[in-house]
PDB file of C-alpha atoms in Angstrom:
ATOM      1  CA  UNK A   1      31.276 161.397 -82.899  1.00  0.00           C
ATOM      2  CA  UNK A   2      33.147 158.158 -83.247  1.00  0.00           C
ATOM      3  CA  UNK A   3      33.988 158.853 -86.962  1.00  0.00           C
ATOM      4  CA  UNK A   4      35.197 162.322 -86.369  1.00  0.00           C
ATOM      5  CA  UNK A   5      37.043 161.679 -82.889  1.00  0.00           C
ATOM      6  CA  UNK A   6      37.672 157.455 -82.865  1.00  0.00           C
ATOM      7  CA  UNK A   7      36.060 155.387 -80.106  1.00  0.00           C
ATOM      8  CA  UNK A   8      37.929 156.378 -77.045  1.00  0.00           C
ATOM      9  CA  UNK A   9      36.513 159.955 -77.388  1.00  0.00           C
ATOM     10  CA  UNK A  10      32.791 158.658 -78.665  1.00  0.00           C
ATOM     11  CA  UNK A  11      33.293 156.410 -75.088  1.00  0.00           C
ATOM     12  CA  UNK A  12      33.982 159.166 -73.171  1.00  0.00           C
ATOM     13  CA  UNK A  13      31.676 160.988 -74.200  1.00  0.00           C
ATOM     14  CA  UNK A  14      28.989 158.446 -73.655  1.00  0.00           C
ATOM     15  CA  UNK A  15      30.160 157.992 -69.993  1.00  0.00           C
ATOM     16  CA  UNK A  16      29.821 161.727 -69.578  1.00  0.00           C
ATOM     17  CA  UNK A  17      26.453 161.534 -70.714  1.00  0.00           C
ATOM     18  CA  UNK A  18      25.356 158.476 -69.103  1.00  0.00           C
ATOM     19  CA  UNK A  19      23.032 159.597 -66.397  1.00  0.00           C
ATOM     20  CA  UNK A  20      20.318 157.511 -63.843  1.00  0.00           C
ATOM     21  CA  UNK A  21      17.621 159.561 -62.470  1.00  0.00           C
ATOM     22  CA  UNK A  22      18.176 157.986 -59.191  1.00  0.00           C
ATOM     23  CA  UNK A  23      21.238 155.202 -58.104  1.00  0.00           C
ATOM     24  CA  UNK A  24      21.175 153.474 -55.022  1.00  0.00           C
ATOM     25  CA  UNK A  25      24.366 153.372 -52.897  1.00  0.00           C
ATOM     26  CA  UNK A  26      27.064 151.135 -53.628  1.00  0.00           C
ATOM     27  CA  UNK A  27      26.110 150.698 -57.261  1.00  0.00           C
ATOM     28  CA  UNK A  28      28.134 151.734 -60.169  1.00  0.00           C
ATOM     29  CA  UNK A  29      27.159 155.087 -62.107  1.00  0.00           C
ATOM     30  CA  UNK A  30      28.331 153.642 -65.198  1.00  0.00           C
ATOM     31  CA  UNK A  31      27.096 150.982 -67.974  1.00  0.00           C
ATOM     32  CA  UNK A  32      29.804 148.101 -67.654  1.00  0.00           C
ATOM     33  CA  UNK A  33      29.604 148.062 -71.400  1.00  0.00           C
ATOM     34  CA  UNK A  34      30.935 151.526 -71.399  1.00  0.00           C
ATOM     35  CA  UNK A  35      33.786 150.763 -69.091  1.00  0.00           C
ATOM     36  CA  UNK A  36      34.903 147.485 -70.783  1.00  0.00           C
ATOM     37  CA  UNK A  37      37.486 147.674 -73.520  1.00  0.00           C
ATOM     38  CA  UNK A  38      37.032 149.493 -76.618  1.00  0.00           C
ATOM     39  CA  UNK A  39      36.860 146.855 -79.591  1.00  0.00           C
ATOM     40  CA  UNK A  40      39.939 147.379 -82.247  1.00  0.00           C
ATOM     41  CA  UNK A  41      38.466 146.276 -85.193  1.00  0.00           C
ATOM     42  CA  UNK A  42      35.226 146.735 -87.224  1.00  0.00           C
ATOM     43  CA  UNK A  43      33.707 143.318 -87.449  1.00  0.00           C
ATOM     44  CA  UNK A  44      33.963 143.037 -83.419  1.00  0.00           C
ATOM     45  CA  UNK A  45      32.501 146.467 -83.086  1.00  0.00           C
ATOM     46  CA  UNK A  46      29.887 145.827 -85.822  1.00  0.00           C
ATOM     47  CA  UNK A  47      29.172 141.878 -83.903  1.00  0.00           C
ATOM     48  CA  UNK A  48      29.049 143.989 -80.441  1.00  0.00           C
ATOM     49  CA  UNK A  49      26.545 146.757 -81.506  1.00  0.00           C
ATOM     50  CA  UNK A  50      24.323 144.164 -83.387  1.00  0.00           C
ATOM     51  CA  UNK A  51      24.179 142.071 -80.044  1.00  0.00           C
ATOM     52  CA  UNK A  52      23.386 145.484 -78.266  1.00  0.00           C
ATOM     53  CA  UNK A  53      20.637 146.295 -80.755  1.00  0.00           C
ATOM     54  CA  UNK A  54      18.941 143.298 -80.919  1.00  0.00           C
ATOM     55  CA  UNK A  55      19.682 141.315 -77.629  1.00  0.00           C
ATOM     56  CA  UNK A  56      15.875 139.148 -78.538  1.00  0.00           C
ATOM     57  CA  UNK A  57      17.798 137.508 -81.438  1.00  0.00           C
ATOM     58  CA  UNK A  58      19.645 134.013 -80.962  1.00  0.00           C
ATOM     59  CA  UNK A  59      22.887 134.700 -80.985  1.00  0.00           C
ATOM     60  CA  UNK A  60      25.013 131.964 -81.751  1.00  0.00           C
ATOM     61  CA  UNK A  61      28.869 131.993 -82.497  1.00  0.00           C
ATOM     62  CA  UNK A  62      27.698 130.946 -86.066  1.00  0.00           C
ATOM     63  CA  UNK A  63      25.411 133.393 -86.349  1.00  0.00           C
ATOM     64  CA  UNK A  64      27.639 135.845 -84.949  1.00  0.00           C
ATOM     65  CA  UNK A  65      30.532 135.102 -87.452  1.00  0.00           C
ATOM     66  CA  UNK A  66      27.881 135.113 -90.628  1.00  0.00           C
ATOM     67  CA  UNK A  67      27.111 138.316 -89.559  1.00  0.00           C
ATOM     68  CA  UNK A  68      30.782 139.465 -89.759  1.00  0.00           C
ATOM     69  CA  UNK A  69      31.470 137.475 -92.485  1.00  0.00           C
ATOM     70  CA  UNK A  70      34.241 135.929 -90.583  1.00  0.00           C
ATOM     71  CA  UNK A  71      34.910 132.409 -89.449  1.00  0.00           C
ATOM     72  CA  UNK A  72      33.389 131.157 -86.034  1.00  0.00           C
ATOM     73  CA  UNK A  73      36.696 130.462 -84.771  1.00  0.00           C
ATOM     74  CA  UNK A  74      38.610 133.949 -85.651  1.00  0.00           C
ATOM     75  CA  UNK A  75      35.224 135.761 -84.386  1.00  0.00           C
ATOM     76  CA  UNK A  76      36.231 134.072 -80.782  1.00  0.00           C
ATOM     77  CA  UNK A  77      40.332 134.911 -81.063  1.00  0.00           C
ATOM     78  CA  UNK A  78      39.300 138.288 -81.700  1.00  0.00           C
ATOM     79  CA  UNK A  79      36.443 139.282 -79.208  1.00  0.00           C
ATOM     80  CA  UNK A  80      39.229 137.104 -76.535  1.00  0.00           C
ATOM     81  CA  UNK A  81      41.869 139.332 -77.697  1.00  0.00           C
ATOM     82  CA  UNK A  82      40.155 142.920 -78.176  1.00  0.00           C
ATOM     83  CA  UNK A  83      37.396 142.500 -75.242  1.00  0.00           C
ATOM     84  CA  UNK A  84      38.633 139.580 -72.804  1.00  0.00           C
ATOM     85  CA  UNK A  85      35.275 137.770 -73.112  1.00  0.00           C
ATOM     86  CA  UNK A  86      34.140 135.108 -75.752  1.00  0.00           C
ATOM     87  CA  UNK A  87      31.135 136.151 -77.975  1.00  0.00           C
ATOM     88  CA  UNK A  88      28.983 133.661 -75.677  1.00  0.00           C
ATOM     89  CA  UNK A  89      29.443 135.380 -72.632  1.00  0.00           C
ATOM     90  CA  UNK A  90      29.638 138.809 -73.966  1.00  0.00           C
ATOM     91  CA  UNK A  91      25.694 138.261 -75.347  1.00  0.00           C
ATOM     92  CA  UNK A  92      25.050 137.107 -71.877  1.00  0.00           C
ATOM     93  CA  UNK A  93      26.129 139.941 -70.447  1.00  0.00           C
ATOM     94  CA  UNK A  94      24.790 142.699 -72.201  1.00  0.00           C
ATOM     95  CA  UNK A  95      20.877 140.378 -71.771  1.00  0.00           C
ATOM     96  CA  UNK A  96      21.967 140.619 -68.141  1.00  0.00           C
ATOM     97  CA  UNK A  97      23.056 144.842 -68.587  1.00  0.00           C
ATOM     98  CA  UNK A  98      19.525 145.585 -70.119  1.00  0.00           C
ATOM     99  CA  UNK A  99      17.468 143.605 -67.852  1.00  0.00           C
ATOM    100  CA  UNK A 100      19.086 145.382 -65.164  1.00  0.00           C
ATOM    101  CA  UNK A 101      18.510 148.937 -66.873  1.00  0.00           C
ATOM    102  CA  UNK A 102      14.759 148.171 -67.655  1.00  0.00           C
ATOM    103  CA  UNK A 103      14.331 146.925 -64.287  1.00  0.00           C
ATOM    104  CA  UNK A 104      15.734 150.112 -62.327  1.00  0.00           C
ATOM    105  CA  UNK A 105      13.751 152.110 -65.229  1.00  0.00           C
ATOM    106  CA  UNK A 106      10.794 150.284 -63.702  1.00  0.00           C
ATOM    107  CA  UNK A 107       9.787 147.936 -66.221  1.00  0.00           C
ATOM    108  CA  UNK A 108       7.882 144.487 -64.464  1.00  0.00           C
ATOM    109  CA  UNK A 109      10.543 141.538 -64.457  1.00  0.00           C
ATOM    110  CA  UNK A 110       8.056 139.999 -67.963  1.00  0.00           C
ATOM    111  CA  UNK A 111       8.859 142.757 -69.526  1.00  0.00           C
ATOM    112  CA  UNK A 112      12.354 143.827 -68.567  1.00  0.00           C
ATOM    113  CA  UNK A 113      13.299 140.198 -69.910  1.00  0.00           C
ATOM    114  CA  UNK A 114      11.422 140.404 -73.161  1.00  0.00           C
ATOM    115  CA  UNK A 115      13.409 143.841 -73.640  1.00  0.00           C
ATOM    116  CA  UNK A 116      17.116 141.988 -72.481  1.00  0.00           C
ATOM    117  CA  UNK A 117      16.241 139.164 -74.940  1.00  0.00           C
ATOM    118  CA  UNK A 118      15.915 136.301 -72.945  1.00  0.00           C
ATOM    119  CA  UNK A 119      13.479 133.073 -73.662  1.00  0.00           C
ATOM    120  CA  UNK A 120      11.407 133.455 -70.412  1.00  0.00           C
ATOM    121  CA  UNK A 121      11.341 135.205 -66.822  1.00  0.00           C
ATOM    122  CA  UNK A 122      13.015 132.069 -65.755  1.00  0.00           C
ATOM    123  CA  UNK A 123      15.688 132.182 -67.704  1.00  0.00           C
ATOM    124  CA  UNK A 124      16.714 135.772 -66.373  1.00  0.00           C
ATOM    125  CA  UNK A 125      15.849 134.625 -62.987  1.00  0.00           C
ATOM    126  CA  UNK A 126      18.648 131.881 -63.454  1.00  0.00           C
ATOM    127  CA  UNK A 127      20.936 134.993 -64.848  1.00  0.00           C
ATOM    128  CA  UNK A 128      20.609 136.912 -62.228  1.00  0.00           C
ATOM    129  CA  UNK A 129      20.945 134.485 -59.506  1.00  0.00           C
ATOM    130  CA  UNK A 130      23.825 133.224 -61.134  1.00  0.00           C
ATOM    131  CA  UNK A 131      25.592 136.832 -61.701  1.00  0.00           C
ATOM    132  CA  UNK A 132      24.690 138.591 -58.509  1.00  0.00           C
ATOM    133  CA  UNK A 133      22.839 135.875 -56.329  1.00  0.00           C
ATOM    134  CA  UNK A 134      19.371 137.446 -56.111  1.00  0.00           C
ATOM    135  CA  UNK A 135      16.342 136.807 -58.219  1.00  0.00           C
ATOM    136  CA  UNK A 136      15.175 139.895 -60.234  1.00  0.00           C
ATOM    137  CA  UNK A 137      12.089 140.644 -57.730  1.00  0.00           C
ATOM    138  CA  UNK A 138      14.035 140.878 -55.044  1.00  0.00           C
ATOM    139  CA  UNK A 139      16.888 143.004 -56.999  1.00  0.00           C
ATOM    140  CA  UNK A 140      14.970 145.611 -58.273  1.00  0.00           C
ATOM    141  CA  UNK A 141      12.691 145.408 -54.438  1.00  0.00           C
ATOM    142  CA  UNK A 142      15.898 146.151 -53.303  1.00  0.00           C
ATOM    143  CA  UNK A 143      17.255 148.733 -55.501  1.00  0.00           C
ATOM    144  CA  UNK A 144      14.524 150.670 -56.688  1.00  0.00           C
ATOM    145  CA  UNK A 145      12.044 149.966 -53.864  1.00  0.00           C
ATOM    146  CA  UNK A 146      10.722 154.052 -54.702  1.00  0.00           C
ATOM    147  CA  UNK A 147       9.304 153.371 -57.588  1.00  0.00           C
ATOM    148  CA  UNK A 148       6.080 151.751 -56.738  1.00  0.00           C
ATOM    149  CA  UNK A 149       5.741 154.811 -54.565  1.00  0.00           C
ATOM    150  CA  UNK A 150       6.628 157.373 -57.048  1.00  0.00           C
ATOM    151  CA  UNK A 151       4.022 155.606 -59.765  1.00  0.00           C
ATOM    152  CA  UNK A 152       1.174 155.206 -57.549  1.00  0.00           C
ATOM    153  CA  UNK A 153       1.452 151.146 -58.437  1.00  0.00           C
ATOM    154  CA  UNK A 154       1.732 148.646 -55.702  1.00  0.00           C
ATOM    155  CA  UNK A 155       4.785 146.883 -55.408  1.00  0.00           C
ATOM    156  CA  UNK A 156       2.812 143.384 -56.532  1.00  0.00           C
ATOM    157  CA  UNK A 157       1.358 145.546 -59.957  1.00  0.00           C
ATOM    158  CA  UNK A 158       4.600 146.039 -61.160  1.00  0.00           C
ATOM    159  CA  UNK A 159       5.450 142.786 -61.298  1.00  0.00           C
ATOM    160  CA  UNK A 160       4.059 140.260 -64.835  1.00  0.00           C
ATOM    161  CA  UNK A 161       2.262 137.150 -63.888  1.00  0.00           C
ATOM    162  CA  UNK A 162       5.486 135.773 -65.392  1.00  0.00           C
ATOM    163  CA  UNK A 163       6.771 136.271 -63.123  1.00  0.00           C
ATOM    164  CA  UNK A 164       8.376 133.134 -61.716  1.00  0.00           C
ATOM    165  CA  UNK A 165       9.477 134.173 -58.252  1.00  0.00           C
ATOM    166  CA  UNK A 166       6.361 134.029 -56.062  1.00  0.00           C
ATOM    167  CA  UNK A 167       4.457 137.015 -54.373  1.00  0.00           C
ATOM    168  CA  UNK A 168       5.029 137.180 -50.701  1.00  0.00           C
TER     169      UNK A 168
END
């Protein structure tokens, strides 16, 4: 759709279709990733849907640039200038988008941080406390407390042995 329409349509479009089978109150109905701004250029596109697609990879600004065949330091000016964010912070929060997703999709908190990409369950428990001051237990207790019900598994079953935060 992008290459027929351009990106603001292919967003659109994507928003439209963006659906959660159930969203607790409060919460946003949309991927932030969707809302943010549309990149101008092809290598920051290309960079952002390469972090999006493989999130498990270490993305460094080096590695980043390579991949764009562009120089560390314009790969910054531009992802500051067409999406606000640094290439740092942008891989840390789409890790912190898809841990979220995988989480209200009912994934355990091992998994739904092998899926985001990070190191270890403590690494996304640092995330998370950091970005919305809960630890991912308690987050998805708290936001998708129905799906231990709806699944039959107990609320301590859907959790890894990973799992850093410790079973009350």
């Amino acid at each position: 759709m992008e290459n027929d329409h351009g990106p603001e349509v292919a967003r659109a479009a994507a928003q439209g279709l963006l659906v959660y089978m159930q969203r607790g109150g409060g919460q946003s109905q949309f991927s932030s990733s969707l809302l943010g701004p549309v990149p101008r250029t092809g290598a920051v596109r290309r960079v952002a849907d390469h972090i999006r697609g493989n999130p498990q990879l270490p993305h460094s600004v080096a590695t980043l640039a390579r991949f764009a065949t562009i120089s560390p330091r314009q790969l910054t000016r531009l992802f500051q200038s067409e999406l606000g964010t640094s290439p740092a912070e942008f891989v840390a929060s789409t890790r912190f988008e898809l841990a979220r997703d995988a989480l209200h999709a009912g994934f355990t908190v091992g998994e739904a941080s092998r899926r985001a990409g990070y190191s270890s369950c403590e690494v996304m428990r640092r995330a998370f406390v950091a970005r919305i001051g809960t630890s991912p237990r308690s987050y998805q207790q708290r936001f998708a407390p129905q799906l231990g019900a709806a699944t039959g598994v107990s609320q301590n079953e859907r959790f890894s042995a990973h799992t850093v935060v410790p079973h009350r």
